[in-house]
Amino acid sequence: MLELRQVHVHYGHVHALRGIDLDVTKGEIVTLIGANGAGKSTLMTSILGSPRISAGTLTFNGKSLAGLTPHQISRSGIAISPEGRRIFLRMTVLENLLMGSIFADPSLREADLQRMYELFPILEKRLHQTAGTLSGGEQQMLAIARALMSHPQLLLLDEPSLGLAPIYIQKVFQIIEQLNRDLGMTILLVEQNAKQALKVAHRAYVLQHGHIVMQGTGAELAKSSEVRSAYLEGGHKATA
Ligand code: ATP
């Protein structure tokens, strides 16, 4: 479904991604782990066209994403729940959900909202509440629901458990598994919570200094002594 080949990204003279080869196949949960500054968010946002890749190829369902605007890429079936959630804090929950469906078929909107209330019952209870007044966990649910409102084929989740209370961390990982199992959603997940992320992932990549340094099934990487010492036992690396 998604294929990155020798992808490089620069921010001025910061060389953030240095030849990334990565695949996400339909129906998979693929997770990307790595220290702060390793390039994880850059990889996610470059799939959506900002920043633009400086070399390499990025294809989605066999079609190059080169030259497409972020809006065109979203319309092609990729949605993101970004790091820090980035919901519209002054809008209500409902307005945020509707923002997610801007490019979707309007005739499906009501059914889509119902689907979101089933997946995230708390959002229906908070429907007319300003998003900025939601708890961190509720905001995260809203960010994921907003992304789903666009009917993506591929869902990018950037640090969905970051800063959440333990009960919401569990909930986020349950939702990820549920979306994949019950709706067949294909997911690319970036997480600092490597232990949980490797548990739910079919396959995983370890990113270090803009390079993929390891890859395998979630179970294989969870067993690797290198991954265990760097990302599982005693937390994660502090720097890339
Ligand atoms: P974190 O886990 O802390 O979010 P990350 O793995 O997502 O880190 P990125 O945010 O992708 O890492 O950053 C990769 C590298 O690119 C870092 O060296 C970072 O300082 C640099 N970088 C990221 N965004 C920009 C930007 N807008 N301008 C310049 N450099 C940037």
PDB file of C-alpha atoms and ligand atoms in Angstrom:
ATOM      1  CA  MET A   1       0.000   0.000   0.000  1.00  0.00           C
ATOM      2  CA  LEU A   2       2.674   2.480   1.079  1.00  0.00           C
ATOM      3  CA  GLU A   3       6.226   2.228  -0.176  1.00  0.00           C
ATOM      4  CA  LEU A   4       9.187   4.454   0.675  1.00  0.00           C
ATOM      5  CA  ARG A   5      12.420   3.921  -1.195  1.00  0.00           C
ATOM      6  CA  GLN A   6      15.629   5.720  -0.309  1.00  0.00           C
ATOM      7  CA  VAL A   7      13.717   8.658   1.081  1.00  0.00           C
ATOM      8  CA  HIS A   8      15.728  11.652   2.252  1.00  0.00           C
ATOM      9  CA  VAL A   9      14.404  14.776   3.975  1.00  0.00           C
ATOM     10  CA  HIS A  10      16.352  17.936   4.757  1.00  0.00           C
ATOM     11  CA  TYR A  11      15.422  20.924   6.873  1.00  0.00           C
ATOM     12  CA  GLY A  12      17.945  23.433   5.575  1.00  0.00           C
ATOM     13  CA  HIS A  13      21.180  21.661   6.382  1.00  0.00           C
ATOM     14  CA  VAL A  14      19.621  19.289   8.946  1.00  0.00           C
ATOM     15  CA  HIS A  15      19.547  15.915   7.197  1.00  0.00           C
ATOM     16  CA  ALA A  16      16.581  14.395   9.071  1.00  0.00           C
ATOM     17  CA  LEU A  17      15.907  11.255   6.988  1.00  0.00           C
ATOM     18  CA  ARG A  18      18.828   9.492   5.346  1.00  0.00           C
ATOM     19  CA  GLY A  19      17.656   6.887   2.867  1.00  0.00           C
ATOM     20  CA  ILE A  20      14.526   5.313   4.352  1.00  0.00           C
ATOM     21  CA  ASP A  21      13.114   2.088   2.881  1.00  0.00           C
ATOM     22  CA  LEU A  22       9.783   1.238   4.450  1.00  0.00           C
ATOM     23  CA  ASP A  23       6.652  -0.655   3.450  1.00  0.00           C
ATOM     24  CA  VAL A  24       3.167  -0.806   4.865  1.00  0.00           C
ATOM     25  CA  THR A  25       0.946  -3.540   3.444  1.00  0.00           C
ATOM     26  CA  LYS A  26      -2.848  -3.391   3.450  1.00  0.00           C
ATOM     27  CA  GLY A  27      -4.272  -4.630   6.750  1.00  0.00           C
ATOM     28  CA  GLU A  28      -1.072  -4.236   8.750  1.00  0.00           C
ATOM     29  CA  ILE A  29      -0.206  -2.312  11.856  1.00  0.00           C
ATOM     30  CA  VAL A  30       3.367  -1.139  11.365  1.00  0.00           C
ATOM     31  CA  THR A  31       5.122   0.678  14.144  1.00  0.00           C
ATOM     32  CA  LEU A  32       8.100   2.949  14.112  1.00  0.00           C
ATOM     33  CA  ILE A  33      10.108   3.342  17.275  1.00  0.00           C
ATOM     34  CA  GLY A  34      13.114   5.514  17.968  1.00  0.00           C
ATOM     35  CA  ALA A  35      14.553   8.087  20.320  1.00  0.00           C
ATOM     36  CA  ASN A  36      13.639  11.764  20.404  1.00  0.00           C
ATOM     37  CA  GLY A  37      14.880  13.460  17.278  1.00  0.00           C
ATOM     38  CA  ALA A  38      15.390  10.187  15.357  1.00  0.00           C
ATOM     39  CA  GLY A  39      13.117  11.424  12.571  1.00  0.00           C
ATOM     40  CA  LYS A  40       9.839   9.651  13.327  1.00  0.00           C
ATOM     41  CA  SER A  41       7.528  12.659  13.013  1.00  0.00           C
ATOM     42  CA  THR A  42       9.427  13.834   9.955  1.00  0.00           C
ATOM     43  CA  LEU A  43       8.790  10.496   8.324  1.00  0.00           C
ATOM     44  CA  MET A  44       5.068  10.671   9.126  1.00  0.00           C
ATOM     45  CA  THR A  45       4.567  14.238   7.953  1.00  0.00           C
ATOM     46  CA  SER A  46       6.676  13.780   4.825  1.00  0.00           C
ATOM     47  CA  ILE A  47       4.241  11.036   3.754  1.00  0.00           C
ATOM     48  CA  LEU A  48       1.620  13.786   3.792  1.00  0.00           C
ATOM     49  CA  GLY A  49       3.774  16.079   1.703  1.00  0.00           C
ATOM     50  CA  SER A  50       5.183  18.492   4.274  1.00  0.00           C
ATOM     51  CA  PRO A  51       8.135  18.584   4.488  1.00  0.00           C
ATOM     52  CA  ARG A  52       8.762  17.516   0.924  1.00  0.00           C
ATOM     53  CA  ILE A  53      11.221  14.698   0.409  1.00  0.00           C
ATOM     54  CA  SER A  54      14.521  15.785  -1.099  1.00  0.00           C
ATOM     55  CA  ALA A  55      15.318  12.425  -2.718  1.00  0.00           C
ATOM     56  CA  GLY A  56      13.814   8.973  -3.121  1.00  0.00           C
ATOM     57  CA  THR A  57      10.313   7.782  -3.930  1.00  0.00           C
ATOM     58  CA  LEU A  58       7.072   7.667  -2.002  1.00  0.00           C
ATOM     59  CA  THR A  59       4.231   5.644  -3.497  1.00  0.00           C
ATOM     60  CA  PHE A  60       0.730   4.917  -2.256  1.00  0.00           C
ATOM     61  CA  ASN A  61      -1.302   2.175  -3.926  1.00  0.00           C
ATOM     62  CA  GLY A  62       1.267   2.134  -6.700  1.00  0.00           C
ATOM     63  CA  LYS A  63       1.004   5.860  -7.438  1.00  0.00           C
ATOM     64  CA  SER A  64       3.743   8.351  -6.734  1.00  0.00           C
ATOM     65  CA  LEU A  65       2.901  11.037  -4.192  1.00  0.00           C
ATOM     66  CA  ALA A  66       5.582  13.311  -5.664  1.00  0.00           C
ATOM     67  CA  GLY A  67       4.358  16.790  -6.470  1.00  0.00           C
ATOM     68  CA  LEU A  68       0.995  16.336  -4.732  1.00  0.00           C
ATOM     69  CA  THR A  69      -0.115  18.908  -2.171  1.00  0.00           C
ATOM     70  CA  PRO A  70      -0.937  17.778   1.375  1.00  0.00           C
ATOM     71  CA  HIS A  71      -4.642  18.180   0.517  1.00  0.00           C
ATOM     72  CA  GLN A  72      -4.336  16.000  -2.557  1.00  0.00           C
ATOM     73  CA  ILE A  73      -2.497  13.373  -0.517  1.00  0.00           C
ATOM     74  CA  SER A  74      -5.236  13.445   2.138  1.00  0.00           C
ATOM     75  CA  ARG A  75      -7.841  12.996  -0.559  1.00  0.00           C
ATOM     76  CA  SER A  76      -5.967  10.006  -1.913  1.00  0.00           C
ATOM     77  CA  GLY A  77      -6.769   8.137   1.313  1.00  0.00           C
ATOM     78  CA  ILE A  78      -4.172   8.950   3.981  1.00  0.00           C
ATOM     79  CA  ALA A  79      -5.138  10.620   7.270  1.00  0.00           C
ATOM     80  CA  ILE A  80      -3.064  11.562  10.274  1.00  0.00           C
ATOM     81  CA  SER A  81      -3.688  11.965  13.956  1.00  0.00           C
ATOM     82  CA  PRO A  82      -0.676  14.233  14.506  1.00  0.00           C
ATOM     83  CA  GLU A  83       1.724  14.462  17.406  1.00  0.00           C
ATOM     84  CA  GLY A  84       0.215  16.804  19.989  1.00  0.00           C
ATOM     85  CA  ARG A  85      -3.241  16.025  18.568  1.00  0.00           C
ATOM     86  CA  ARG A  86      -3.713  19.486  16.965  1.00  0.00           C
ATOM     87  CA  ILE A  87      -7.468  19.492  17.340  1.00  0.00           C
ATOM     88  CA  PHE A  88      -9.315  22.794  16.994  1.00  0.00           C
ATOM     89  CA  LEU A  89      -9.515  23.778  20.643  1.00  0.00           C
ATOM     90  CA  ARG A  90     -12.137  26.495  20.276  1.00  0.00           C
ATOM     91  CA  MET A  91     -14.477  24.403  18.187  1.00  0.00           C
ATOM     92  CA  THR A  92     -16.882  21.859  19.607  1.00  0.00           C
ATOM     93  CA  VAL A  93     -16.312  18.136  19.375  1.00  0.00           C
ATOM     94  CA  LEU A  94     -18.909  17.925  16.608  1.00  0.00           C
ATOM     95  CA  GLU A  95     -17.291  20.741  14.619  1.00  0.00           C
ATOM     96  CA  ASN A  96     -13.923  19.017  14.909  1.00  0.00           C
ATOM     97  CA  LEU A  97     -15.403  15.768  13.619  1.00  0.00           C
ATOM     98  CA  LEU A  98     -17.021  17.587  10.705  1.00  0.00           C
ATOM     99  CA  MET A  99     -13.681  19.201   9.833  1.00  0.00           C
ATOM    100  CA  GLY A 100     -12.360  15.681   9.359  1.00  0.00           C
ATOM    101  CA  SER A 101     -15.085  14.884   6.855  1.00  0.00           C
ATOM    102  CA  ILE A 102     -14.540  17.902   4.611  1.00  0.00           C
ATOM    103  CA  PHE A 103     -13.342  15.718   1.733  1.00  0.00           C
ATOM    104  CA  ALA A 104     -15.643  12.775   2.428  1.00  0.00           C
ATOM    105  CA  ASP A 105     -18.948  12.049   0.734  1.00  0.00           C
ATOM    106  CA  PRO A 106     -21.493  14.332   2.504  1.00  0.00           C
ATOM    107  CA  SER A 107     -24.218  11.692   2.191  1.00  0.00           C
ATOM    108  CA  LEU A 108     -22.184   9.441   4.506  1.00  0.00           C
ATOM    109  CA  ARG A 109     -21.670  12.098   7.182  1.00  0.00           C
ATOM    110  CA  GLU A 110     -24.474  11.084   9.537  1.00  0.00           C
ATOM    111  CA  ALA A 111     -23.572   7.404   9.367  1.00  0.00           C
ATOM    112  CA  ASP A 112     -19.917   8.282   9.891  1.00  0.00           C
ATOM    113  CA  LEU A 113     -20.769  10.286  13.004  1.00  0.00           C
ATOM    114  CA  GLN A 114     -22.768   7.349  14.358  1.00  0.00           C
ATOM    115  CA  ARG A 115     -19.805   5.058  13.698  1.00  0.00           C
ATOM    116  CA  MET A 116     -17.551   7.433  15.671  1.00  0.00           C
ATOM    117  CA  TYR A 117     -20.001   7.506  18.595  1.00  0.00           C
ATOM    118  CA  GLU A 118     -19.938   3.719  18.661  1.00  0.00           C
ATOM    119  CA  LEU A 119     -16.152   3.620  18.620  1.00  0.00           C
ATOM    120  CA  PHE A 120     -15.742   6.542  21.022  1.00  0.00           C
ATOM    121  CA  PRO A 121     -18.887   6.827  23.194  1.00  0.00           C
ATOM    122  CA  ILE A 122     -17.310   9.631  25.215  1.00  0.00           C
ATOM    123  CA  LEU A 123     -17.346  11.896  22.140  1.00  0.00           C
ATOM    124  CA  GLU A 124     -21.099  11.633  21.802  1.00  0.00           C
ATOM    125  CA  LYS A 125     -21.424  12.678  25.443  1.00  0.00           C
ATOM    126  CA  ARG A 126     -19.164  15.669  24.834  1.00  0.00           C
ATOM    127  CA  LEU A 127     -20.506  16.550  21.390  1.00  0.00           C
ATOM    128  CA  HIS A 128     -21.275  20.233  22.002  1.00  0.00           C
ATOM    129  CA  GLN A 129     -18.429  20.838  24.413  1.00  0.00           C
ATOM    130  CA  THR A 130     -15.498  22.976  23.295  1.00  0.00           C
ATOM    131  CA  ALA A 131     -12.626  20.652  22.420  1.00  0.00           C
ATOM    132  CA  GLY A 132     -10.174  22.651  24.546  1.00  0.00           C
ATOM    133  CA  THR A 133     -12.101  21.657  27.653  1.00  0.00           C
ATOM    134  CA  LEU A 134     -11.711  17.903  27.032  1.00  0.00           C
ATOM    135  CA  SER A 135      -9.189  15.851  29.002  1.00  0.00           C
ATOM    136  CA  GLY A 136      -5.986  14.849  27.214  1.00  0.00           C
ATOM    137  CA  GLY A 137      -7.314  11.339  26.633  1.00  0.00           C
ATOM    138  CA  GLU A 138     -10.602  12.624  25.262  1.00  0.00           C
ATOM    139  CA  GLN A 139      -8.726  14.983  22.949  1.00  0.00           C
ATOM    140  CA  GLN A 140      -6.701  12.051  21.668  1.00  0.00           C
ATOM    141  CA  MET A 141      -9.879  10.089  20.937  1.00  0.00           C
ATOM    142  CA  LEU A 142     -11.182  13.127  19.081  1.00  0.00           C
ATOM    143  CA  ALA A 143      -7.983  13.435  17.039  1.00  0.00           C
ATOM    144  CA  ILE A 144      -8.236   9.789  15.974  1.00  0.00           C
ATOM    145  CA  ALA A 145     -11.970  10.086  15.256  1.00  0.00           C
ATOM    146  CA  ARG A 146     -11.428  13.239  13.198  1.00  0.00           C
ATOM    147  CA  ALA A 147      -8.836  11.399  11.094  1.00  0.00           C
ATOM    148  CA  LEU A 148     -11.230   8.465  10.610  1.00  0.00           C
ATOM    149  CA  MET A 149     -14.012  10.770   9.409  1.00  0.00           C
ATOM    150  CA  SER A 150     -12.147  11.164   6.107  1.00  0.00           C
ATOM    151  CA  HIS A 151     -12.449   7.404   5.370  1.00  0.00           C
ATOM    152  CA  PRO A 152      -8.718   6.838   5.121  1.00  0.00           C
ATOM    153  CA  GLN A 153      -7.244   3.667   3.726  1.00  0.00           C
ATOM    154  CA  LEU A 154      -4.111   4.368   5.729  1.00  0.00           C
ATOM    155  CA  LEU A 155      -4.157   5.938   9.181  1.00  0.00           C
ATOM    156  CA  LEU A 156      -1.000   7.574  10.503  1.00  0.00           C
ATOM    157  CA  LEU A 157      -0.888   7.844  14.293  1.00  0.00           C
ATOM    158  CA  ASP A 158       1.916  10.002  15.660  1.00  0.00           C
ATOM    159  CA  GLU A 159       2.516   9.421  19.379  1.00  0.00           C
ATOM    160  CA  PRO A 160      -1.126   8.777  20.279  1.00  0.00           C
ATOM    161  CA  SER A 161      -0.347   7.788  23.880  1.00  0.00           C
ATOM    162  CA  LEU A 162       1.980  10.704  24.634  1.00  0.00           C
ATOM    163  CA  GLY A 163       1.168  12.491  27.876  1.00  0.00           C
ATOM    164  CA  LEU A 164      -1.901  10.401  28.657  1.00  0.00           C
ATOM    165  CA  ALA A 165      -2.937   8.881  31.973  1.00  0.00           C
ATOM    166  CA  PRO A 166      -2.347   5.084  32.102  1.00  0.00           C
ATOM    167  CA  ILE A 167      -6.040   4.292  31.692  1.00  0.00           C
ATOM    168  CA  TYR A 168      -6.138   6.261  28.438  1.00  0.00           C
ATOM    169  CA  ILE A 169      -2.898   4.720  27.228  1.00  0.00           C
ATOM    170  CA  GLN A 170      -4.562   1.295  27.490  1.00  0.00           C
ATOM    171  CA  LYS A 171      -7.638   2.660  25.751  1.00  0.00           C
ATOM    172  CA  VAL A 172      -5.609   4.084  22.862  1.00  0.00           C
ATOM    173  CA  PHE A 173      -3.891   0.756  22.230  1.00  0.00           C
ATOM    174  CA  GLN A 174      -7.225  -1.075  22.458  1.00  0.00           C
ATOM    175  CA  ILE A 175      -8.667   1.288  19.858  1.00  0.00           C
ATOM    176  CA  ILE A 176      -5.692   0.734  17.563  1.00  0.00           C
ATOM    177  CA  GLU A 177      -6.169  -3.035  17.726  1.00  0.00           C
ATOM    178  CA  GLN A 178      -9.937  -2.705  17.309  1.00  0.00           C
ATOM    179  CA  LEU A 179      -9.655  -0.461  14.244  1.00  0.00           C
ATOM    180  CA  ASN A 180      -7.295  -2.918  12.635  1.00  0.00           C
ATOM    181  CA  ARG A 181      -9.127  -6.101  13.630  1.00  0.00           C
ATOM    182  CA  ASP A 182     -12.730  -5.009  13.132  1.00  0.00           C
ATOM    183  CA  LEU A 183     -12.470  -2.430  10.359  1.00  0.00           C
ATOM    184  CA  GLY A 184      -9.352  -3.766   8.644  1.00  0.00           C
ATOM    185  CA  MET A 185      -7.719  -0.348   9.022  1.00  0.00           C
ATOM    186  CA  THR A 186      -4.093  -0.175   7.920  1.00  0.00           C
ATOM    187  CA  ILE A 187      -2.070   1.765  10.474  1.00  0.00           C
ATOM    188  CA  LEU A 188       1.386   3.289  10.650  1.00  0.00           C
ATOM    189  CA  LEU A 189       2.090   4.068  14.276  1.00  0.00           C
ATOM    190  CA  VAL A 190       4.855   6.137  15.835  1.00  0.00           C
ATOM    191  CA  GLU A 191       5.276   5.565  19.536  1.00  0.00           C
ATOM    192  CA  GLN A 192       7.650   6.257  22.384  1.00  0.00           C
ATOM    193  CA  ASN A 193       5.763   3.602  24.315  1.00  0.00           C
ATOM    194  CA  ALA A 194       7.711   0.911  22.500  1.00  0.00           C
ATOM    195  CA  LYS A 195       6.554  -1.976  24.653  1.00  0.00           C
ATOM    196  CA  GLN A 196       2.872  -1.495  23.881  1.00  0.00           C
ATOM    197  CA  ALA A 197       3.504  -0.488  20.299  1.00  0.00           C
ATOM    198  CA  LEU A 198       5.509  -3.649  19.562  1.00  0.00           C
ATOM    199  CA  LYS A 199       2.781  -5.724  21.173  1.00  0.00           C
ATOM    200  CA  VAL A 200       0.102  -4.481  18.757  1.00  0.00           C
ATOM    201  CA  ALA A 201       2.318  -4.239  15.661  1.00  0.00           C
ATOM    202  CA  HIS A 202       2.532  -6.864  12.949  1.00  0.00           C
ATOM    203  CA  ARG A 203       5.848  -5.386  11.873  1.00  0.00           C
ATOM    204  CA  ALA A 204       8.123  -2.703  13.213  1.00  0.00           C
ATOM    205  CA  TYR A 205      11.085  -0.528  12.285  1.00  0.00           C
ATOM    206  CA  VAL A 206      13.657   1.114  14.539  1.00  0.00           C
ATOM    207  CA  LEU A 207      14.751   4.559  13.429  1.00  0.00           C
ATOM    208  CA  GLN A 208      18.045   6.068  14.588  1.00  0.00           C
ATOM    209  CA  HIS A 209      19.601   9.310  13.347  1.00  0.00           C
ATOM    210  CA  GLY A 210      17.386   9.257  10.260  1.00  0.00           C
ATOM    211  CA  HIS A 211      18.263   5.639   9.354  1.00  0.00           C
ATOM    212  CA  ILE A 212      16.280   2.424   9.713  1.00  0.00           C
ATOM    213  CA  VAL A 213      18.630   0.321  11.836  1.00  0.00           C
ATOM    214  CA  MET A 214      16.413  -2.697  12.539  1.00  0.00           C
ATOM    215  CA  GLN A 215      13.179  -4.191  11.300  1.00  0.00           C
ATOM    216  CA  GLY A 216      11.157  -7.324  11.965  1.00  0.00           C
ATOM    217  CA  THR A 217       7.898  -8.510  13.398  1.00  0.00           C
ATOM    218  CA  GLY A 218       6.716  -6.766  16.540  1.00  0.00           C
ATOM    219  CA  ALA A 219       7.453  -9.937  18.513  1.00  0.00           C
ATOM    220  CA  GLU A 220      10.982 -10.273  17.056  1.00  0.00           C
ATOM    221  CA  LEU A 221      11.925  -6.705  17.922  1.00  0.00           C
ATOM    222  CA  ALA A 222      10.385  -6.979  21.397  1.00  0.00           C
ATOM    223  CA  LYS A 223      12.739  -9.927  22.008  1.00  0.00           C
ATOM    224  CA  SER A 224      15.859  -8.272  20.580  1.00  0.00           C
ATOM    225  CA  SER A 225      18.408  -7.457  23.286  1.00  0.00           C
ATOM    226  CA  GLU A 226      19.357  -4.221  21.504  1.00  0.00           C
ATOM    227  CA  VAL A 227      15.767  -3.017  21.378  1.00  0.00           C
ATOM    228  CA  ARG A 228      15.146  -4.145  24.938  1.00  0.00           C
ATOM    229  CA  SER A 229      18.069  -2.228  26.378  1.00  0.00           C
ATOM    230  CA  ALA A 230      17.533   0.898  24.289  1.00  0.00           C
ATOM    231  CA  TYR A 231      13.759   1.216  24.214  1.00  0.00           C
ATOM    232  CA  LEU A 232      12.085  -1.226  26.592  1.00  0.00           C
ATOM    233  CA  GLU A 233      14.022  -1.759  29.799  1.00  0.00           C
ATOM    234  CA  GLY A 234      14.526   1.492  31.639  1.00  0.00           C
ATOM    235  CA  GLY A 235      12.573   3.554  29.115  1.00  0.00           C
ATOM    236  CA  HIS A 236      13.739   4.902  25.798  1.00  0.00           C
ATOM    237  CA  LYS A 237      16.872   6.632  24.615  1.00  0.00           C
ATOM    238  CA  ALA A 238      16.981  10.292  25.447  1.00  0.00           C
ATOM    239  CA  THR A 239      18.567  11.379  22.179  1.00  0.00           C
ATOM    240  CA  ALA A 240      18.716  10.125  18.641  1.00  0.00           C
TER     241      ALA A 240
HETATM  242  P1  ATP B   1      10.372  13.243  18.873  1.00  0.00           P
HETATM  243  O1  ATP B   1      10.182  11.854  19.364  1.00  0.00           O
HETATM  244  O2  ATP B   1      11.111  14.089  19.820  1.00  0.00           O
HETATM  245  O3  ATP B   1       9.125  13.871  18.328  1.00  0.00           O
HETATM  246  P2  ATP B   1      11.220  12.488  16.189  1.00  0.00           P
HETATM  247  O4  ATP B   1      11.862  11.161  16.112  1.00  0.00           O
HETATM  248  O5  ATP B   1       9.817  12.604  15.781  1.00  0.00           O
HETATM  249  O6  ATP B   1      11.417  13.113  17.647  1.00  0.00           O
HETATM  250  P3  ATP B   1      11.698  14.625  14.316  1.00  0.00           P
HETATM  251  O7  ATP B   1      10.795  15.584  15.020  1.00  0.00           O
HETATM  252  O8  ATP B   1      11.253  14.039  13.057  1.00  0.00           O
HETATM  253  O9  ATP B   1      12.122  13.452  15.321  1.00  0.00           O
HETATM  254  O10 ATP B   1      13.094  15.378  14.103  1.00  0.00           O
HETATM  255  C1  ATP B   1      14.156  14.786  13.339  1.00  0.00           C
HETATM  256  C2  ATP B   1      15.290  15.790  13.224  1.00  0.00           C
HETATM  257  O11 ATP B   1      14.871  16.871  12.404  1.00  0.00           O
HETATM  258  C3  ATP B   1      15.708  16.416  14.547  1.00  0.00           C
HETATM  259  O12 ATP B   1      17.100  16.615  14.501  1.00  0.00           O
HETATM  260  C4  ATP B   1      14.972  17.731  14.581  1.00  0.00           C
HETATM  261  O13 ATP B   1      15.658  18.689  15.345  1.00  0.00           O
HETATM  262  C5  ATP B   1      14.962  18.113  13.111  1.00  0.00           C
HETATM  263  N1  ATP B   1      13.765  18.895  12.774  1.00  0.00           N
HETATM  264  C6  ATP B   1      12.468  18.519  12.902  1.00  0.00           C
HETATM  265  N2  ATP B   1      11.631  19.492  12.463  1.00  0.00           N
HETATM  266  C7  ATP B   1      12.416  20.502  12.036  1.00  0.00           C
HETATM  267  C8  ATP B   1      12.160  21.789  11.462  1.00  0.00           C
HETATM  268  N3  ATP B   1      10.924  22.204  11.224  1.00  0.00           N
HETATM  269  N4  ATP B   1      13.236  22.559  11.170  1.00  0.00           N
HETATM  270  C9  ATP B   1      14.504  22.143  11.382  1.00  0.00           C
HETATM  271  N5  ATP B   1      14.816  20.942  11.899  1.00  0.00           N
HETATM  272  C10 ATP B   1      13.798  20.127  12.236  1.00  0.00           C
END
